[in-house]
Amino acid sequence: MDWSKTLNLPKTDFPMRANLPQREPEILRFWEEIDLYRLVQQKTAGRPKFILHDGPPYANGHIHLGHVLNKVLKDIIVKYRSMSGYDAPYVPGWDTHGLPIEQQVIKSLGLDWRKVGPVEFRRRCKEYALRFVEIQRQEFKRLGVRADWEHPYLTLMPFYEARQIEVFGEMAKRGYIYRGLRPVYWCPTCETALAEAEIEYAPKESPSIYVRFRVKDGKGLLPSDAAFVIWTTTPWTLPANVAVCLHPELDYVLVRVGKERLVVAEVLLPSFLEVLGVEGGEVEARFKGKELEGIVLEHPFFERDSLVVVDTYVSAEQGTGCVHNAPGHGEEDFVTCRRYNLPVISPVDGRGYFTEEGGPFAGKFYLEANEDIMAELRRRGALLAAGRITHQYPHCWRCKNPVFFRATEQWFASIDGFREQALKAIRSVRWIPAWGEERIYNMVASRGDWCISRQRWWGVPLPVFYCARCGKEIINETTIEHIKNLFAEHGSDIWYSAPLEVLVPSGLTCPACGSKEFTQEKDIMDVWFDSGSSHWAVLRQPSPWPDQHWPADLYLEGSDQHRGWFNSSLSTAVAITGQPPYRAVLTHGFVVDEEGRKMSKSLGNVVDPQEVMTKLGADILRLWVCSADYRGDLAASDNILRQVAEAYRKIRNTFRFLLANLYDFDPAEALPYSELLELDRYLLMRLEEVKRRVLRAYEEYEFHLVYHSIYSFCTVDLSAFYLNVIKDRLYCSLPHARERRAAQTVQYRVLLDLLRLLVPVLAFTTEEIWRHVKVVGEKPVSVQLLDFPEPDDSLLDPDLASRWDKLLRVREEVLVALEKARKEKLIGDSLEAKVKLFVKAEELEWWNAAREDLRTICLVSQLELLPGESLKVEVEPAEGQKCARCWMYSPEVGKDGDYPELCPRCAAVVRELSSR
RNA sequence: GGGCCCAUAGCUCAGUCGGUAAGAGCGCACGCCUGAUAAGCGUGAGGUCAGUGGUUCGAAUCCACUUGGGCCCA
């Protein structure tokens, strides 16, 4: 007789193996068909809004793990909010202008951007950007991210560009925009000014030279044959030298070295003498740097003076403590020399070649001029020492070539104009984690003015005209309004395609000279100005995204954006509204490898999300994001993903088992709490605790706690405990038996609660599970249309908790004893055992009342309680025969005439079944 | 060189205001089961809480420094 046919064994179509790479695309198609985003928005309409404003990724290249981390975190938050009482519309965006795209277009199309002209060149850039917008859109969708993918915002949209012009106009109106000659980072290869954000530091070998500057007027302090010694690694900047800078508080000495009398910082004298290879060095006089201020020196090879100046940035760690200053080629030099009204000499052109101002070096590429200049110094005996040095030097982030400072006409946003307001705004924002506040505060407090002009084509033009006669720049409400409207209608391409009379508002006259002839600005805006205007373009109403509001409730990006997007957005918002564009800012760390090192092609430790999706599935990536604490760096490797995949299988299989045990359960038949067994109530209490912990974790953006709580509940509470222990009830009882329905009631509740709590994380799998869930009443078409479970105080019972904690502690003792018996070959399956439990005599009554519960959770056939000294467990073989149906041992087996193989319980069940 | 951050078993994480001998799961080893079966269960071995010094009756926890790593800047 095959008694298994009389059992209620689990039954389900839900597959054990996920096969996510195949199944996920089907589910994506389903979401498209039902237009899930729209359905959710319809459902949540009218609720309070939660606006997560998407930071636009750059439309260049395929997505990497960093994108995955960022977009999945956003998706988790949006889904959590829309299941928890909010209306959380999510408009994705892309950053589509800028140098990297220009360079890709030049490289991949072999396009000579000087020849095709701006209109055609910009058309190609736009095509390129849109191609990658489409690629990334598909890749983001593939991750299961729910967004308004059909209506994203792109920084190249005419509406967006018009709003950006508005931002510029508002800032100009408040006097925050100015034009000035300043040294800026300049890339001679790309022929453009670069923002600080576009600079990378890399090792570079440079000359290291010590140069003598003779005293022309020692102001009575220094003899006429004295000289200062400067140290520099950029000989080519010497033609632009106008000063030598000392630290005001540092001690300087006049020393005799051979026939020379030289001035250097005292602390640096030993290292300086070592470089010269000279012994001794007799100190003749000693001065504070500030005492020497105003002494006049001779330029080493030009007929020009060089002034001794002082500033506190001078370092006493390297060189001579005397710093050669060329205000046209250095930020600090510029600032110092401006105080002394010294001229800004800038003898190098945009391609890096010396101009006529460079005298004998005219026509030389600046780096090649190093040799000529050193030769000139040597000829004049001014070169005291020369060597080579490898140091960290700024390079262009795109072309990787060295850059330099060059004084040029640039457009700036004055940070000083609104710095105090910005700092105050920072204090009013919630920064998550909290240390983000200090970080951005220090940055804003110390940053210089923002150079917003770029000598490029792929971007939003600076909306400025110049008087053709007197050169006066013209930005006013009329011109801004006119240009804004033109851009809104035609896009900024019109700046390059339309004649000037279309661009200039009719009737415009120069306020300075009255001329009616104008020229237009050729520079475009820094891309950080583009993305930094997104809050105004997208959130400010009315806009093509009417469900947004200003300010955003949350910005969420990597911690590098404290200086990037958080900063540029804050600047534009504070400048034109006085308020921050976000109420809260959440940052995550960076993806690193298992050893904590950054991912790089050269290290060969890059994990490709496309590959993970093809091999394991997007839900594995999503679970990975959720499993780790994103406040620090996130480690990713094959090993770590394998572990996440294992955890996924465990969670999936737990759901499968729940579904399988509910195959004949009608949720309408769920039993009330009062009719459940104590074990059932205990489990529901555990569920309640987990639920609360998970809800709190979502609310506090601590998603790794969501993962660990749920995973641990599946493993420890469900799989190893409850689900294992209730099998006898589920399988062996009559189908409609109350105790069986009780176990199903609990499992159904667990299923629905866990399922909903996991929807923001396991986007695909929860949808798949949902298709196998029966509900009372109308069933929503997607699991994402459900709401989160809410706390239920009625499930908490402290007395029950303490009683069962006690039982579970004893269970652990019993399991150890059973394992020992198994080792001794006394038993195999735990049902083959009888447990003798010795407890204190005075507690015997309490334990006897719990005897059946204890036997059940230990999964043994018999459990006997005996008085003893202290808790002790003994194991012996179970009495009687094994029931062929439920596999429990009982002395009663064999006593039933009809069913001699069965225990009395099973005999009764089978008798009832066969009588139907 | 400066600002901010991270460091608890091989991996991912707990560890409340400083307080019994530092916890979980996975992985691993060794078993059990074959009615969750390309599943399920049990037991066990793994830790100088990065290091050093300090505060304290007592430190994974507080302070200082060091090392390694990350982001941003110079």
CSV table of N, CA and C in Angstrom, one decimal, chain A residues 465 486 494-504 520:
chain,number,residue,atom,x,y,z
A,465,PHE,N,25.2,88.9,-26.0
A,465,PHE,CA,25.6,89.6,-27.2
A,465,PHE,C,26.6,90.6,-26.8
A,486,LEU,N,13.1,81.6,-28.3
A,486,LEU,CA,13.7,81.0,-29.5
A,486,LEU,C,14.1,79.5,-29.2
A,494,ILE,N,19.4,76.9,-33.0
A,494,ILE,CA,19.1,78.2,-33.7
A,494,ILE,C,20.2,79.2,-33.5
A,495,TRP,N,20.9,79.1,-32.4
A,495,TRP,CA,22.0,80.0,-32.1
A,495,TRP,C,23.1,79.9,-33.2
A,496,TYR,N,23.1,78.7,-33.8
A,496,TYR,CA,24.2,78.4,-34.8
A,496,TYR,C,23.6,78.5,-36.2
A,497,SER,N,22.3,78.3,-36.4
A,497,SER,CA,21.7,78.2,-37.7
A,497,SER,C,21.0,79.5,-38.2
A,498,ALA,N,20.6,80.3,-37.2
A,498,ALA,CA,19.8,81.5,-37.6
A,498,ALA,C,20.8,82.7,-37.7
A,499,PRO,N,20.4,83.7,-38.6
A,499,PRO,CA,21.2,84.9,-38.7
A,499,PRO,C,21.0,85.8,-37.5
A,500,LEU,N,22.0,86.6,-37.2
A,500,LEU,CA,22.0,87.4,-36.0
A,500,LEU,C,20.7,88.3,-35.8
A,501,GLU,N,20.1,88.7,-36.9
A,501,GLU,CA,19.0,89.6,-36.7
A,501,GLU,C,17.8,88.8,-36.2
A,502,VAL,N,17.8,87.5,-36.3
A,502,VAL,CA,16.7,86.7,-35.7
A,502,VAL,C,17.0,86.5,-34.2
A,503,LEU,N,18.3,86.4,-33.9
A,503,LEU,CA,18.7,86.1,-32.5
A,503,LEU,C,18.6,87.3,-31.6
A,504,VAL,N,18.9,88.5,-32.2
A,504,VAL,CA,18.8,89.7,-31.4
A,504,VAL,C,17.4,90.3,-31.4
A,520,GLN,N,27.7,87.8,-31.4
A,520,GLN,CA,27.1,86.9,-30.4
A,520,GLN,C,28.3,86.1,-29.7
